[in-house]
Short mmCIF file of C-alpha atoms in Angstrom, two decimals:
data_model
loop_
_atom_site.label_atom_id
_atom_site.label_comp_id
_atom_site.label_asym_id
_atom_site.label_seq_id
_atom_site.Cartn_x
_atom_site.Cartn_y
_atom_site.Cartn_z
CA UNK A 1 152.01 46.90 270.27
CA UNK A 2 151.92 47.96 266.64
CA UNK A 3 154.54 45.76 265.27
CA UNK A 4 152.90 44.99 261.61
CA UNK A 5 153.75 47.32 259.02
CA UNK A 6 153.23 47.47 255.32
CA UNK A 7 154.86 49.48 253.11
CA UNK A 8 153.81 50.58 249.80
CA UNK A 9 156.78 51.53 247.09
CA UNK A 10 155.77 52.97 243.81
CA UNK A 11 157.91 51.63 240.49
CA UNK A 12 158.67 55.16 239.58
CA UNK A 13 160.89 55.44 243.10
CA UNK A 14 162.45 52.01 242.83
CA UNK A 15 163.42 52.49 239.17
CA UNK A 16 165.14 49.16 239.16
CA UNK A 17 163.85 45.25 238.47
CA UNK A 18 164.73 41.29 239.03
CA UNK A 19 165.35 39.69 242.34
CA UNK A 20 165.59 41.66 245.39
CA UNK A 21 168.32 39.86 247.61
CA UNK A 22 168.35 42.47 250.51
CA UNK A 23 166.35 45.10 252.31
CA UNK A 24 167.37 47.83 254.64
CA UNK A 25 165.79 50.22 256.53
CA UNK A 26 167.25 53.65 257.52
CA UNK A 27 168.34 54.50 261.00
CA UNK A 28 166.86 58.00 262.27
CA UNK A 29 169.21 58.30 265.42
CA UNK A 30 171.73 56.03 267.09
CA UNK A 31 170.15 53.60 269.13
CA UNK A 32 171.64 53.63 273.21
CA UNK A 33 170.43 50.35 273.74
CA UNK A 34 171.13 47.24 271.07
CA UNK A 35 168.01 45.84 270.25
CA UNK A 36 166.89 42.54 268.76
CA UNK A 37 163.95 41.58 266.41
CA UNK A 38 162.57 38.69 264.91
CA UNK A 39 160.32 39.24 261.83
CA UNK A 40 158.32 37.74 258.93
CA UNK A 41 159.00 39.88 255.69
CA UNK A 42 156.95 39.21 252.67
CA UNK A 43 157.00 41.04 249.24
CA UNK A 44 154.52 41.28 246.21
CA UNK A 45 153.57 43.15 243.54
CA UNK A 46 150.18 45.55 243.76
CA UNK A 47 148.40 47.84 241.15
CA UNK A 48 147.21 50.21 243.96
CA UNK A 49 148.72 53.65 244.46
CA UNK A 50 147.77 53.94 247.84
CA UNK A 51 147.21 50.99 250.68
CA UNK A 52 143.97 49.83 251.95
CA UNK A 53 143.57 48.87 255.50
CA UNK A 54 143.64 45.11 254.66
CA UNK A 55 146.99 43.58 254.65
CA UNK A 56 145.99 40.50 252.40
CA UNK A 57 144.09 42.61 249.61
CA UNK A 58 146.69 44.82 249.22
CA UNK A 59 148.53 41.96 247.43
CA UNK A 60 146.24 42.62 244.33
CA UNK A 61 149.26 40.93 241.99
CA UNK A 62 149.40 37.44 243.18
CA UNK A 63 150.28 35.95 246.24
CA UNK A 64 153.03 37.55 248.40
CA UNK A 65 156.35 35.61 248.55
CA UNK A 66 157.75 35.03 252.19
CA UNK A 67 161.40 36.29 251.97
CA UNK A 68 161.91 35.80 255.83
CA UNK A 69 160.36 33.78 258.59
CA UNK A 70 161.08 33.91 262.14
CA UNK A 71 164.41 35.57 261.12
CA UNK A 72 166.49 37.39 264.18
CA UNK A 73 168.87 40.23 263.78
CA UNK A 74 170.42 42.41 265.99
CA UNK A 75 170.96 46.36 265.65
CA UNK A 76 174.13 47.21 268.15
CA UNK A 77 173.81 50.19 270.29
CA UNK A 78 175.52 53.23 268.76
CA UNK A 79 174.96 52.60 265.14
CA UNK A 80 175.39 56.25 263.58
CA UNK A 81 171.90 58.03 262.44
CA UNK A 82 171.29 57.49 258.98
CA UNK A 83 172.87 53.76 258.49
CA UNK A 84 171.01 51.19 256.51
CA UNK A 85 170.27 48.37 258.74
CA UNK A 86 170.15 45.21 256.42
CA UNK A 87 167.25 42.79 257.20
CA UNK A 88 168.84 39.11 256.71
CA UNK A 89 166.63 37.75 253.89
CA UNK A 90 166.47 34.14 253.75
CA UNK A 91 164.95 33.80 250.14
CA UNK A 92 164.55 36.37 247.18
CA UNK A 93 161.67 37.76 245.22
CA UNK A 94 161.84 38.85 241.70
CA UNK A 95 160.31 42.24 241.33
CA UNK A 96 158.91 42.90 237.68
CA UNK A 97 160.09 46.62 237.79
CA UNK A 98 156.34 47.89 236.42
CA UNK A 99 154.01 47.22 239.39
CA UNK A 100 153.98 48.72 242.98
CA UNK A 101 155.96 47.03 245.31
CA UNK A 102 154.58 46.20 249.16
CA UNK A 103 157.08 45.09 251.80
CA UNK A 104 155.11 43.92 254.65
CA UNK A 105 157.14 43.20 257.90
CA UNK A 106 156.19 41.67 261.18
CA UNK A 107 158.05 42.40 264.27
CA UNK A 108 157.18 38.84 266.31
CA UNK A 109 159.79 39.56 269.07
CA UNK A 110 161.78 42.23 270.75
CA UNK A 111 164.64 42.86 273.06
CA UNK A 112 166.34 45.84 274.27
CA UNK A 113 165.66 49.31 272.80
CA UNK A 114 163.68 50.01 270.08
CA UNK A 115 165.24 51.05 266.83
CA UNK A 116 163.72 54.29 265.05
CA UNK A 117 163.31 53.92 261.37
CA UNK A 118 162.87 57.20 259.28
CA UNK A 119 159.98 58.43 257.70
CA UNK A 120 158.80 60.83 255.55
CA UNK A 121 154.96 61.69 257.16
CA UNK A 122 154.17 63.91 254.08
CA UNK A 123 153.54 61.18 251.75
CA UNK A 124 149.69 59.66 252.20
CA UNK A 125 148.95 56.06 251.97
CA UNK A 126 152.22 54.42 251.85
CA UNK A 127 152.13 52.80 255.32
CA UNK A 128 149.62 50.49 257.06
CA UNK A 129 150.24 49.39 260.46
CA UNK A 130 148.61 47.36 263.14
CA UNK A 131 149.23 44.93 265.88
CA UNK A 132 151.02 41.23 265.09
CA UNK A 133 148.29 39.04 263.72
CA UNK A 134 145.69 41.59 262.76
CA UNK A 135 144.15 41.57 259.29
CA UNK A 136 143.48 45.07 259.01
CA UNK A 137 145.08 47.97 260.54
CA UNK A 138 145.47 51.89 260.10
CA UNK A 139 146.73 53.67 256.78
CA UNK A 140 148.54 56.66 257.77
CA UNK A 141 150.55 59.15 255.93
CA UNK A 142 154.56 58.10 256.07
CA UNK A 143 156.55 56.27 253.54
CA UNK A 144 159.89 54.71 255.48
CA UNK A 145 163.29 55.14 253.88
CA UNK A 146 164.29 51.93 252.49
CA UNK A 147 167.08 50.44 250.58
CA UNK A 148 166.85 47.67 248.29
CA UNK A 149 169.73 45.56 246.84
CA UNK A 150 168.75 44.10 243.41
CA UNK A 151 170.96 41.03 241.98
CA UNK A 152 173.66 42.29 244.69
CA UNK A 153 173.92 45.91 243.78
CA UNK A 154 172.26 48.46 246.23
CA UNK A 155 169.46 50.71 244.93
CA UNK A 156 168.20 53.61 247.47
CA UNK A 157 164.70 54.50 247.70
CA UNK A 158 162.91 57.43 248.89
CA UNK A 159 166.59 59.52 250.45
CA UNK A 160 166.92 61.16 253.56
CA UNK A 161 165.36 64.77 253.53
CA UNK A 162 164.81 67.52 255.73
CA UNK A 163 161.50 66.60 257.09
CA UNK A 164 162.33 63.02 258.29
CA UNK A 165 160.68 61.75 261.68
CA UNK A 166 161.77 58.53 263.25
CA UNK A 167 159.44 55.75 264.59
CA UNK A 168 160.10 52.12 265.97
CA UNK A 169 158.62 49.86 263.02
CA UNK A 170 154.88 49.79 262.78
CA UNK A 171 154.34 52.60 265.38
#
């Protein structure tokens, strides 16, 4: 299963800097079944305007920072579409506000139904996906609608548009 996804967010879209203490993905539809996910999450800086197929090489401005390792979160059934689902970070990442940001999420275990994450399919080079543990993957058009919390204050990135399409993370 494709459960490793890397997402590129441009500095111009983020319009913020400082410690990122929270990340949320936007649900596309209300899940009919509860879902559990165990994830590893890394954040890092890059100068790239589009991802390459190599997960490690996309972090071209230093080593990524692990902000969650083996962390489990649950998505209850019936969460309304358009709801931010917060991923529980165990650490933070100090975003410099000038480089582009990479969010790397590996779903190492899933239980229950899948949660569909909102995405805009018209933006090229912003999503890389592969099976868990793969060193390389497929770069595709698509940018996940993501919310970041800087220093405890929420900042929404890439708000929902009319052309949203839902995907299970990494699919």
